[in-house]
Structure formats: structure tokens, C-alpha cells
Coordinates of N, CA and C in Angstrom, one line a residue:
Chain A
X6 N 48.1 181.7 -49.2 CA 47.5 182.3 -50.4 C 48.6 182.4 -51.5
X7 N 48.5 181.8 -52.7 CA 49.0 182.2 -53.7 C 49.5 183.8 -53.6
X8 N 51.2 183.6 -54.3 CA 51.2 185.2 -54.6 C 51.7 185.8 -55.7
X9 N 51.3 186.9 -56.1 CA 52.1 188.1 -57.5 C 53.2 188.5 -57.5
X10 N 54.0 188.6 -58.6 CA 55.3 189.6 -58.5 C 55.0 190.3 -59.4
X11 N 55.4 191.5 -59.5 CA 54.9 193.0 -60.2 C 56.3 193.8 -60.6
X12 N 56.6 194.6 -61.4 CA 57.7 195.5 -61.5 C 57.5 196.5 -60.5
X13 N 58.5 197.5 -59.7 CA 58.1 198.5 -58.9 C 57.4 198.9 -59.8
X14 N 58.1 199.4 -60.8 CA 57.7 200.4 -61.9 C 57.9 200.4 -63.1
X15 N 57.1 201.2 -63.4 CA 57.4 201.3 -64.9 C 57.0 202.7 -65.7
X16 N 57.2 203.3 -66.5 CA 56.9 204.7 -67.2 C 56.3 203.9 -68.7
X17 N 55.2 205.6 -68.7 CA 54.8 205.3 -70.4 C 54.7 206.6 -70.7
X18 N 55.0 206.9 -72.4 CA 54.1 208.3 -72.8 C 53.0 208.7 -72.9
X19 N 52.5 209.2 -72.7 CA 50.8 209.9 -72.8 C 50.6 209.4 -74.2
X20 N 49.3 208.1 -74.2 CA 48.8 208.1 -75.4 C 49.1 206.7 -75.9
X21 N 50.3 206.3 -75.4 CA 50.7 204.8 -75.8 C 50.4 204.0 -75.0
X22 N 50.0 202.5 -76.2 CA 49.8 201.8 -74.7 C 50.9 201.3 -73.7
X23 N 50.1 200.8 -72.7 CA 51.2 199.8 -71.6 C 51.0 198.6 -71.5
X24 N 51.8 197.9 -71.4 CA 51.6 196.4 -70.8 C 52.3 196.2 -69.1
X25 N 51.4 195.9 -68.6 CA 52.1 195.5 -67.1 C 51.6 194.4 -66.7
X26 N 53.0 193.8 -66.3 CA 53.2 192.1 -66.5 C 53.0 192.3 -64.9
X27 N 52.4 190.6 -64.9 CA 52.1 190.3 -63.1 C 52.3 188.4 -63.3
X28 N 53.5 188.0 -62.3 CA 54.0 186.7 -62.7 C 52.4 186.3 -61.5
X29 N 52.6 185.0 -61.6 CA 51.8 184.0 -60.7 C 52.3 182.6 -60.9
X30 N 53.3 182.3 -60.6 CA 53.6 180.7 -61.0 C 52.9 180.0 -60.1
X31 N 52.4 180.3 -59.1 CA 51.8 179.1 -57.7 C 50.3 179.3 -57.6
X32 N 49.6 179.7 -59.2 CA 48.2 179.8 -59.3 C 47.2 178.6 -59.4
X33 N 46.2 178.4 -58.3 CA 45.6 176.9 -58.6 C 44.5 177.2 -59.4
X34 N 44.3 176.2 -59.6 CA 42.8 175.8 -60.8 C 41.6 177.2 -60.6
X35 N 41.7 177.2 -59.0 CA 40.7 178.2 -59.0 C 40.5 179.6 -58.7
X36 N 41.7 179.9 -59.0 CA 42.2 181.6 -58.6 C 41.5 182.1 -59.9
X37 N 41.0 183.1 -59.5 CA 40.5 184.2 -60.3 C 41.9 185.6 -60.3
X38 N 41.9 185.6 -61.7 CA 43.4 187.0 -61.5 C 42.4 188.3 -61.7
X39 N 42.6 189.1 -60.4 CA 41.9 190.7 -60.5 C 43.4 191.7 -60.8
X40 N 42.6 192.3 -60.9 CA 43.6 193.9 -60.8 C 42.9 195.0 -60.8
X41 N 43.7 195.8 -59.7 CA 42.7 196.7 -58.9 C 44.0 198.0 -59.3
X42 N 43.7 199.6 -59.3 CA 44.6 200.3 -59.0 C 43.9 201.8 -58.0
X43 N 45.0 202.1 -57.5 CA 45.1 202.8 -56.6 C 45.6 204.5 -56.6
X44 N 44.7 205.2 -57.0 CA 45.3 207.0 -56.9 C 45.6 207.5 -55.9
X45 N 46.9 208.2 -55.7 CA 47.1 209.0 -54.9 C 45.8 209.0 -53.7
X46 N 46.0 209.5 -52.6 CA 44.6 209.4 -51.5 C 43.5 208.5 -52.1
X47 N 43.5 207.5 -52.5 CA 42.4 207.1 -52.5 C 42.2 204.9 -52.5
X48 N 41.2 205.0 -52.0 CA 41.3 203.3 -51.8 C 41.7 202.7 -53.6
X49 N 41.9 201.3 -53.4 CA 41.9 200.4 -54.5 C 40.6 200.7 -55.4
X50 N 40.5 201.0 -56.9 CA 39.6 200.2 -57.9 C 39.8 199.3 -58.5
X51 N 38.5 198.6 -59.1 CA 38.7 197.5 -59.7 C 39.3 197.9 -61.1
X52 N 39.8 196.9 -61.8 CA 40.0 197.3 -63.3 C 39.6 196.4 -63.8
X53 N 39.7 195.3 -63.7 CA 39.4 194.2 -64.7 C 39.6 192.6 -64.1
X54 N 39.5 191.4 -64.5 CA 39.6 190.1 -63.5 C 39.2 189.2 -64.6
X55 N 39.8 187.7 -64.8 CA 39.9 186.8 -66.0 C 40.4 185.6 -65.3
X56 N 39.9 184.5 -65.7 CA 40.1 183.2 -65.2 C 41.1 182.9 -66.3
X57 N 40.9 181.9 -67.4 CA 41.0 181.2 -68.0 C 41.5 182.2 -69.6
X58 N 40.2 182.9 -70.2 CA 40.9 183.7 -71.1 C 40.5 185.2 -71.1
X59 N 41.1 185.7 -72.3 CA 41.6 186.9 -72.0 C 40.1 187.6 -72.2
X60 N 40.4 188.7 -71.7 CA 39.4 189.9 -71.1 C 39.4 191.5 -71.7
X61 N 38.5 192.2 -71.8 CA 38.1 193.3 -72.2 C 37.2 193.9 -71.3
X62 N 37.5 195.2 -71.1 CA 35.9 196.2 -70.7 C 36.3 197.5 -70.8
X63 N 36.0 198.4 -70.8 CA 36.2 199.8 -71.2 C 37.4 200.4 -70.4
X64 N 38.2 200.1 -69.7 CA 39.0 200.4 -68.7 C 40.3 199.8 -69.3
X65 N 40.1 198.7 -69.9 CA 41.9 198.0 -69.6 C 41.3 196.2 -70.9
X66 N 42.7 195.4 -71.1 CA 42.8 194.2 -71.6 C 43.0 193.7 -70.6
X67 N 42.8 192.3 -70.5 CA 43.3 191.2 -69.8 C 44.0 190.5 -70.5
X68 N 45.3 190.0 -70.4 CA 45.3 188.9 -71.2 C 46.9 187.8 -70.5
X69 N 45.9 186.9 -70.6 CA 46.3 185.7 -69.8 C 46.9 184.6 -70.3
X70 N 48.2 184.1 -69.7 CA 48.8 182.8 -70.3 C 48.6 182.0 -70.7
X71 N 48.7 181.1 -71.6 CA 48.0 179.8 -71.5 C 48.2 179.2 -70.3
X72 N 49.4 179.0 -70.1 CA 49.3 177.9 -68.9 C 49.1 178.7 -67.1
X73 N 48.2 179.8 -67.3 CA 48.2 180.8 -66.3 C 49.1 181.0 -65.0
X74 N 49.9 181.2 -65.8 CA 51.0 181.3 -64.6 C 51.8 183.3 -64.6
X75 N 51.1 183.5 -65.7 CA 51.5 185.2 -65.8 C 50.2 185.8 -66.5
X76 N 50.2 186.9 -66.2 CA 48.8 188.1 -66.6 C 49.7 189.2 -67.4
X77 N 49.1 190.2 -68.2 CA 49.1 191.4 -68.5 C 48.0 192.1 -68.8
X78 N 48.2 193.3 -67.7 CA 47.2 194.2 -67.9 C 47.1 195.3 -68.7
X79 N 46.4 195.2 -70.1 CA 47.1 196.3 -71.6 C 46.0 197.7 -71.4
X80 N 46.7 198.9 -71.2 CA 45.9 200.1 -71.1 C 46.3 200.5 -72.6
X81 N 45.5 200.6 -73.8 CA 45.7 201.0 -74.6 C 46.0 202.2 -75.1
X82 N 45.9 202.8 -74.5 CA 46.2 204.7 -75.2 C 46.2 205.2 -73.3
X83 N 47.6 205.3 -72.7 CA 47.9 205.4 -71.3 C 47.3 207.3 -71.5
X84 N 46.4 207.9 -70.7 CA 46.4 208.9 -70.1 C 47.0 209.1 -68.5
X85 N 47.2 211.2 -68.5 CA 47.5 211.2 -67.6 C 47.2 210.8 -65.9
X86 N 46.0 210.5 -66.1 CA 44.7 210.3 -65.4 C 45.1 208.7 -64.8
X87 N 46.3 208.0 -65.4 CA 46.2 206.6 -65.5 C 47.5 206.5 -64.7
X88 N 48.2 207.1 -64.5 CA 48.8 207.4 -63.2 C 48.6 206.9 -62.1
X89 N 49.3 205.8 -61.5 CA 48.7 205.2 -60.5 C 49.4 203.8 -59.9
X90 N 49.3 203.1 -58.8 CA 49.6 202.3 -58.6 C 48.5 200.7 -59.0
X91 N 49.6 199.9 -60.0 CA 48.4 199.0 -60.3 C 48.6 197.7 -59.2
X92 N 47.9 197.1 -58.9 CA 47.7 195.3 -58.6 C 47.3 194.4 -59.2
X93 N 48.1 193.3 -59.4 CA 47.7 192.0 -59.5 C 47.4 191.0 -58.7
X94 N 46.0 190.7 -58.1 CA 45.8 190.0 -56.9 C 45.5 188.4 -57.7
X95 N 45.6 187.4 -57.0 CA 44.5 186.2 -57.1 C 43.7 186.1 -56.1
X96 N 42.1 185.9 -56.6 CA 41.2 186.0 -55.9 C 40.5 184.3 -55.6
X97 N 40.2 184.0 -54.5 CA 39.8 182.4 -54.4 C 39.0 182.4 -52.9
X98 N 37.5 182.4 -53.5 CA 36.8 182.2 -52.2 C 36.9 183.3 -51.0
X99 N 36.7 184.7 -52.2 CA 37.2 186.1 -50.9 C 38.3 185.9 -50.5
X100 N 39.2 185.0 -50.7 CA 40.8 185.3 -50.3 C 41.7 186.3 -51.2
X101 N 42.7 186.9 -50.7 CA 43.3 187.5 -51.6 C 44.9 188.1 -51.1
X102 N 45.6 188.4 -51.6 CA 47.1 189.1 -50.9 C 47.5 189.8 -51.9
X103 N 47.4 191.0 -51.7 CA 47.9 192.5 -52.5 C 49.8 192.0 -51.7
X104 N 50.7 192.4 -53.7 CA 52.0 192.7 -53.4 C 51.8 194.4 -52.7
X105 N 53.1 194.4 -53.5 CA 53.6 196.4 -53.6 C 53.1 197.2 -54.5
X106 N 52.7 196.0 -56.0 CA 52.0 196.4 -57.4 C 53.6 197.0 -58.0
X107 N 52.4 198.2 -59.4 CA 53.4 198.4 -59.9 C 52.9 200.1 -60.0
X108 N 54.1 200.8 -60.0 CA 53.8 202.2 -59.8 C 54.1 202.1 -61.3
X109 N 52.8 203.2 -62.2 CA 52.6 203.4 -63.2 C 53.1 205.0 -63.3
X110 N 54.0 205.4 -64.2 CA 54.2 207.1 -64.3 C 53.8 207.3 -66.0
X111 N 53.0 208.0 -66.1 CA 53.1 208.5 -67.4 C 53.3 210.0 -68.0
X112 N 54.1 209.6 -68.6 CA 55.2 211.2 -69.4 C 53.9 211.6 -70.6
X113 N 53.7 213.3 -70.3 CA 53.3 214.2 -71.3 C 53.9 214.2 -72.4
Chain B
X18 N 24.4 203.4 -56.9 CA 24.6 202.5 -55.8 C 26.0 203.2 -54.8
X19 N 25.4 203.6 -53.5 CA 26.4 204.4 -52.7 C 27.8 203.2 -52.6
X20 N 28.6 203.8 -52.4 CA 30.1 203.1 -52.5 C 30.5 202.9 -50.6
X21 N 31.3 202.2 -50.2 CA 31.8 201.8 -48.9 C 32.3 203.5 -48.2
X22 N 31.6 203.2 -46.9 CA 31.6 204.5 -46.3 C 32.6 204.3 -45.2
X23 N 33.4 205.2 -45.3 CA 34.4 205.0 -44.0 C 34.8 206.2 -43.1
X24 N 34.9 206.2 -41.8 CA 35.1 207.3 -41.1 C 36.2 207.3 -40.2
X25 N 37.0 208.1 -39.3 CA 36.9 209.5 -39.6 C 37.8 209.4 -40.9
X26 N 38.1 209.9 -41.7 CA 39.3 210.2 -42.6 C 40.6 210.7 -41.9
X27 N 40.8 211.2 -41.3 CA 41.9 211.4 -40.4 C 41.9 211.6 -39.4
X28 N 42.9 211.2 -38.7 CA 43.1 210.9 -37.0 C 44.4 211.2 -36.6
X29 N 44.5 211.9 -35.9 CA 46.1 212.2 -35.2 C 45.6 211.7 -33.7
X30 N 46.9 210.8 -33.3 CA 46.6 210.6 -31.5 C 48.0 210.4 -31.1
X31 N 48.3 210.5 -29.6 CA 49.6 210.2 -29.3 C 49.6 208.6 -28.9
X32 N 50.8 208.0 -28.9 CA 51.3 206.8 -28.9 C 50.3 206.5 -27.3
X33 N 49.8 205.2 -27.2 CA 49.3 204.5 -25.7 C 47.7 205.5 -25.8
X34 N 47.1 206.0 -26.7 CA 46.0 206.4 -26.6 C 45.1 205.4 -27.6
X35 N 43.8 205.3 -27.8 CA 42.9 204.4 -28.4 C 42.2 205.3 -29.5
X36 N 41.9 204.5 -30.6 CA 41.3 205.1 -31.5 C 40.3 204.1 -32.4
X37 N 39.2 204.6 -33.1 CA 37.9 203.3 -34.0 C 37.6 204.3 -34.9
X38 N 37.6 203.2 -35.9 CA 37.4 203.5 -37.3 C 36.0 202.3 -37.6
X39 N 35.3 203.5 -38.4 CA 33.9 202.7 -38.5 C 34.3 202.5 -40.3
X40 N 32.9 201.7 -40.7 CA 33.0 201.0 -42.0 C 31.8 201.0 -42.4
X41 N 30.8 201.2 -43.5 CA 29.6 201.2 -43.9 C 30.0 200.6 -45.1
X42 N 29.4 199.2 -45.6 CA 30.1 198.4 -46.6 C 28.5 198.7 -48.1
X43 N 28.8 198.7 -48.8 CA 27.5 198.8 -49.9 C 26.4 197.5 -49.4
X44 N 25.7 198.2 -49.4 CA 24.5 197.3 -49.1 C 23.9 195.7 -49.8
X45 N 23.7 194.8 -48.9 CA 23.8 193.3 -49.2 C 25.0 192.7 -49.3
X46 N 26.1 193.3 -49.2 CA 27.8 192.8 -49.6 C 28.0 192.5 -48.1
X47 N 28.4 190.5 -48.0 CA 28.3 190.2 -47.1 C 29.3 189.6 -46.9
X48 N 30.5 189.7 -47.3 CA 31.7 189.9 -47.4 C 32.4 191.6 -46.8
X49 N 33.0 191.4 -45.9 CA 33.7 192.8 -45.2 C 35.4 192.6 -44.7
X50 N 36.4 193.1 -45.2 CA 37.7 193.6 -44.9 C 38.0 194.4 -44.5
X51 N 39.0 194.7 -43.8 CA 39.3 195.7 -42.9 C 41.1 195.7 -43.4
X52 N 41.8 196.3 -44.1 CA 43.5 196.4 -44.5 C 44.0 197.2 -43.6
X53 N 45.0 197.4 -43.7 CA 46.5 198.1 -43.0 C 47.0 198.5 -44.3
X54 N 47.5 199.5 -44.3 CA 48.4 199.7 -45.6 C 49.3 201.3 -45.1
X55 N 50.4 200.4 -45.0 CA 51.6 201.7 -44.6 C 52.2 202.1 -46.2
X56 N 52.4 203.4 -45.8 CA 52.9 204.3 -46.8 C 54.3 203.4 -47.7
X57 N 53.4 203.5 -49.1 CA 54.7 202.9 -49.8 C 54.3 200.9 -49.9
X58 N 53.2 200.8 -49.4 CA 53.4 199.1 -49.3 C 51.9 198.7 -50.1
X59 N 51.5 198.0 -50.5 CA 50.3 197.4 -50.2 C 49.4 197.1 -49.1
X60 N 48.2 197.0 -49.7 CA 47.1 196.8 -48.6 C 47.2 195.8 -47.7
X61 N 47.5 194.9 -46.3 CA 47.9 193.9 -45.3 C 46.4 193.3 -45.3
X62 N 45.8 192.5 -45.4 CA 44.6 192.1 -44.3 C 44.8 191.8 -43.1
X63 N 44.5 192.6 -42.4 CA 43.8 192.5 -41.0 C 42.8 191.3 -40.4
X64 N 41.6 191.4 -41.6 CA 40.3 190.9 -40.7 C 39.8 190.7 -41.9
X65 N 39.0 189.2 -42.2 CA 38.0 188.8 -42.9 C 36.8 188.8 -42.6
X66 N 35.0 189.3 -42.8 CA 34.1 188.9 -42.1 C 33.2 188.5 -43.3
X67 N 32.4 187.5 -42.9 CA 31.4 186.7 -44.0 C 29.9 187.0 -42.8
X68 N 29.5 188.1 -43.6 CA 28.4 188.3 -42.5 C 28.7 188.6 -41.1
X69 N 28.4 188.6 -40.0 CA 29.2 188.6 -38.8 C 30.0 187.9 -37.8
X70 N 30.3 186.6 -39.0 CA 31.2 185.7 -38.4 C 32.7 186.3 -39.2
X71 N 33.8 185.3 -38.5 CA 35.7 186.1 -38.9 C 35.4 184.3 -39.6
X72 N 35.9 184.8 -40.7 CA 36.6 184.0 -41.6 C 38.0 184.1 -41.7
X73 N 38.8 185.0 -41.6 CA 40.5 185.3 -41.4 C 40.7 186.3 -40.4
X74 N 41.5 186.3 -39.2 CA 42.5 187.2 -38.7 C 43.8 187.0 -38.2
X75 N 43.9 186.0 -39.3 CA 45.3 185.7 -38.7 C 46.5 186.5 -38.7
X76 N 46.4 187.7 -39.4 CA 47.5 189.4 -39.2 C 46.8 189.7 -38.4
X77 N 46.1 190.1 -37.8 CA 45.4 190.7 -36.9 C 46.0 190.7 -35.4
X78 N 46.8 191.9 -35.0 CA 47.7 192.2 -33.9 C 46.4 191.8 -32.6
X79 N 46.1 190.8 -32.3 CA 44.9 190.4 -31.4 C 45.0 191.1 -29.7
X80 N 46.5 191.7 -29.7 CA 46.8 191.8 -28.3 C 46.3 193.4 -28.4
X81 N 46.1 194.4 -29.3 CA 46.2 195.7 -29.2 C 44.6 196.0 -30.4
X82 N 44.5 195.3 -31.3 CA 43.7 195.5 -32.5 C 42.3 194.5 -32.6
X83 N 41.1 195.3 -32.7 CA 40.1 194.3 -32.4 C 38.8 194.6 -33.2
X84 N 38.2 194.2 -33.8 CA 37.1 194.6 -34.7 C 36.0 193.8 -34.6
X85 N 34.9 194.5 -35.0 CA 33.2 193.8 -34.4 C 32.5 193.7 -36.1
X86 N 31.7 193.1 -36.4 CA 30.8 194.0 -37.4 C 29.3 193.2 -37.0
X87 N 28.6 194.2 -35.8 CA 27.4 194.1 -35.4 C 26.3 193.6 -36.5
X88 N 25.8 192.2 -36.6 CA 24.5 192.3 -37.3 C 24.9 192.2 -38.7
X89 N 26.1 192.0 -39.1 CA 26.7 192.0 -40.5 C 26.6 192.6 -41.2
X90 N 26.8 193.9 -40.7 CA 26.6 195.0 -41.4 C 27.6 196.1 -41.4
X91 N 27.0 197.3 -40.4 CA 28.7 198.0 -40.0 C 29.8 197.6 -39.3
X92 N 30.8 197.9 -39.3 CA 31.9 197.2 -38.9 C 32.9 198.4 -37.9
X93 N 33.3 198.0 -36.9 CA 34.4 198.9 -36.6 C 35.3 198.4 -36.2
X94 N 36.8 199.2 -36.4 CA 38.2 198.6 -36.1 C 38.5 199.6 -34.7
X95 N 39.0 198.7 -33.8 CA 39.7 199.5 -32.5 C 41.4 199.3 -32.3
X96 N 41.9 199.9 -32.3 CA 43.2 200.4 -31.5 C 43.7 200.5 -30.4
X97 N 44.1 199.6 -29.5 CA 44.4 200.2 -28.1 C 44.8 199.3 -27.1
X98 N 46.2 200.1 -26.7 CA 46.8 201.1 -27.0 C 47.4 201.2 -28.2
X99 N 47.7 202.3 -28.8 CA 48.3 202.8 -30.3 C 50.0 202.7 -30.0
X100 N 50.6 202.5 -30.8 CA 51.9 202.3 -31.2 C 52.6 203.2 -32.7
X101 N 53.2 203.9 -32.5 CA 54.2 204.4 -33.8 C 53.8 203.8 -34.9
X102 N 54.3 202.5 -34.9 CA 54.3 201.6 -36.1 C 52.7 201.7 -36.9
X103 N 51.6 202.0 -35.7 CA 49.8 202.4 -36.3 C 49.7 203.1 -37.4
X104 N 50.6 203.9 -37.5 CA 50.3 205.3 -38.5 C 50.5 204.4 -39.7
X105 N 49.0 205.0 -40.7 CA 48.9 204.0 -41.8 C 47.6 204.4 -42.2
X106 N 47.0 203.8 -43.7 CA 45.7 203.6 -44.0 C 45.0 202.9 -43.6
X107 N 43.9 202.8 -43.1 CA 43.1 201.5 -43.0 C 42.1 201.6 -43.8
X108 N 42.1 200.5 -44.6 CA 40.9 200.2 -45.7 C 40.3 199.6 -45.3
X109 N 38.6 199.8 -45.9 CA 37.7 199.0 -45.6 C 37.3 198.7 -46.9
X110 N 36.8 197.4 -47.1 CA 36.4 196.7 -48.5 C 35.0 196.1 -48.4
X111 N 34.6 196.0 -49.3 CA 33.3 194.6 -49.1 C 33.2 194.4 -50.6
X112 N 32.5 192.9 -50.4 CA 32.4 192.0 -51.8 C 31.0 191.6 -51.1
X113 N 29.8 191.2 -52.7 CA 29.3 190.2 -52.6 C 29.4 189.3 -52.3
X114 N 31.0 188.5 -52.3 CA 31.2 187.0 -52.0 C 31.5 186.5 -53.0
X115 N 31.9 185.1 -53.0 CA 31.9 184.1 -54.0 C 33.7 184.4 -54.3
X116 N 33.9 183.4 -55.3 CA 35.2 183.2 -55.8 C 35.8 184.6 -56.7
X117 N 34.5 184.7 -57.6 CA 34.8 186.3 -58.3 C 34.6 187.4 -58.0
X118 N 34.0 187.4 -57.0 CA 33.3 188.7 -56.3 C 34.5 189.9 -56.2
X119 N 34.4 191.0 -57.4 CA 35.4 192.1 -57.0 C 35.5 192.7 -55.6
X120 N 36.0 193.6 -55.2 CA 36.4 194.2 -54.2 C 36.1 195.7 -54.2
X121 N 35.2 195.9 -53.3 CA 35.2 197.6 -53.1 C 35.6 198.3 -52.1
X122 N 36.7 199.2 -52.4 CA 37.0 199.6 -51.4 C 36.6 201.1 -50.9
X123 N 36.7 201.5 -49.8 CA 36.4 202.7 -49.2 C 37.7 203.7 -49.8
X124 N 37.4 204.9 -49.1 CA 38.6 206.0 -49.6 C 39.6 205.7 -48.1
X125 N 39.4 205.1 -47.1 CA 39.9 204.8 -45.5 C 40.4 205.9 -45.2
X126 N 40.8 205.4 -44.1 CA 40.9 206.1 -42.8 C 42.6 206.6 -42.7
X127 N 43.1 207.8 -42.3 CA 44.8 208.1 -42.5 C 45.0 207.7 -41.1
X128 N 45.1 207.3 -40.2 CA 46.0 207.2 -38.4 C 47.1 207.8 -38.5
X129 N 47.5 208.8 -37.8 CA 48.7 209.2 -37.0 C 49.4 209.2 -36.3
X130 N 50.4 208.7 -36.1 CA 50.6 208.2 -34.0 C 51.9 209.1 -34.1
X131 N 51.3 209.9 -33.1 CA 52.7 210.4 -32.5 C 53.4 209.9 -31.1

């Protein structure tokens, strides 16, 4: 399986956005890029997922390289609620391999 | 739409004892996972099922770790005997399927091994 590299971490202030970068250089034609994040006790959600170009939905931006080999996932106005561990998976035919992600902290 | 049902939520057992974790996936999602995820790591797959056939277990500790999903539906993961190294999450997921199909995951299961 294709795989992600993610920052451990990273910090934001309450209210600003974030960008959290997720490399993929070994992505083929047909990987779909998800990202899922993870609260304290509780399983993975989804956030958002983009083939080709970039993406929107109430949650988060997608936006994707041209030559898709890197993602960023843009939380536009970070709450504290947003807190959390994120993932960048590629998805192909229900395949998939979660890194470590990236632990998201955000400052009051 | 009820979300992925997973039981028990926590479990404490001593080391060389057995333990099963059941899985209720959203209904029609015929795609089912079964993760590992130790404290601090990301989620491992274990187990792929497409209906009630294994599409992936190649992590899948086959000598001690063993999982069914009767009828393609609920699924259960077994243990046994347990080992130290057990204590961990176990997620359970299911998809629709397909190439895009997101992922839903349960709240899983904590294990303990003492």
C-alpha cells in the first residue's frame, strides 16, 4: 500500500486557520486521499477525501497538488473542539494504511 | 442512520487468558475491518472482510488472533491466549465498498493485559 508522511505535530491559535501537510510521493492513478481525525477516546472520523482536485464541505478544505503527490487539509478558523489527531490515508479498492498522523494542539 | 456498534468497551484480563470483541457494522456496509491501535500509534489492520469472505490478513497474528463475520454481517475478533503486548484499541470499521467508500469507525474496544 502506498504510504503518508505527516508532521507529529503541530499547534494553532483558536480561530486561525491551519494547514496540515500530508506528503504521498508513491500515489498511483487510483488512490483516493481521505482524512480522517481522531478525539481523545474515540474511533477515527471522516473529514473530507479528493482525487484529482481540490475539495470543500463544512468540516475542512482539501487541496491537492497538481502532480498529487502532497495534500493539505485547511481548517479555516481552528476551534477548540478541533483538537485532535489528524490522518492522511490513501484509499484504493478498501485498501488503506493509517501513519501516526498529525497531533493537532490548539492555543486559547 | 445508527453508526458501527462495538462491544465490550473495556476489558481487563491476565496474560494466557482469552478474550472477543464483537462488531455491529451500519447496515448494508459490506466492507468490515477490524484495527489494532496501541497507544500513541495509528490504527494497524488486522483483518479485511468483503461480506464474509477475508480479503486481507496478512497483520493478522494467525497463531493467537482469529476473527469470523458470520453471514456478513456481525463480526467478532478473538484472543487467545493474550499477551502483554494485546493491550490496545481495537477498532472496528465498515465501508460501503468501492475505491471511495469512506470509513466508519466504531468508538472500539480498550484490552488490558495484565
Amino acid at each position: 500500500d502506498a504510504k503518508t508522511t505527516q508532521p507529529n505535530s503541530m499547534e494553532s491559535n483558536e480561530e486561525e486557520p491551519v494547514h496540515l501537510p500530508c506528503n504521498h510521493s508513491t500515489i498511483s492513478g487510483t488512490d483516493y486521499i481521505h482524512w480522517y481525525r481522531q478525539l481523545p477516546s474515540q474511533g477515527p472520523e471522516y473529514v473530507i477525501h479528493g482525487l484529482t482536485s481540490n475539495v470543500n464541505n463544512r468540516m475542512a478544505s482539501l487541496a491537492i497538488a497538481e502532480d498529487r503527490k502532497s495534500s493539505t487539509l485547511i481548517l479555516h478558523r481552528a476551534t477548540l473542539r478541533d483538537a485532535a489527531v489528524y490522518y492522511c490515508i490513501l484509499l484504493n479498492a478498501g485498501k488503506s494504511t493509517f501513519g501516526d498522523g498529525t497531533t493537532l494542539t490548539v492555543k486559547p | 442512520e445508527a453508526g458501527v456498534a462495538q462491544s465490550p468497551r473495556y476489558k481487563i484480563i491476565e496474560k494466557r487468558q482469552s478474550v472477543a470483541f464483537w462488531c455491529n457494522p451500519i447496515s448494508g456496509h459490506a466492507t468490515l475491518y477490524w484495527y489494532q491501535q496501541i497507544l500513541g500509534q495509528g490504527p494497524k489492520l488486522l483483518i479485511q472482510f468483503q461480506n464474509n469472505g477475508v480479503v486481507d490478513d496478512s497483520q493478522l497474528p494467525k497463531d493467537r488472533f482469529s476473527a469470523e463475520r458470520l453471514k456478513g454481517v456481525d463480526s467478532t475478533l478473538k484472543i487467545q491466549p493474550a499477551k502483554l503486548e494485546d493491550s490496545a484499541v481495537y477498532l472496528c470499521a465498515s465501508s460501503s465498498g468501492g475505491r471511495l467508500g469512506e470509513l466508519f469507525f466504531g468508538e472500539g474496544s480498550r484490552l488490558t493485559v495484565l
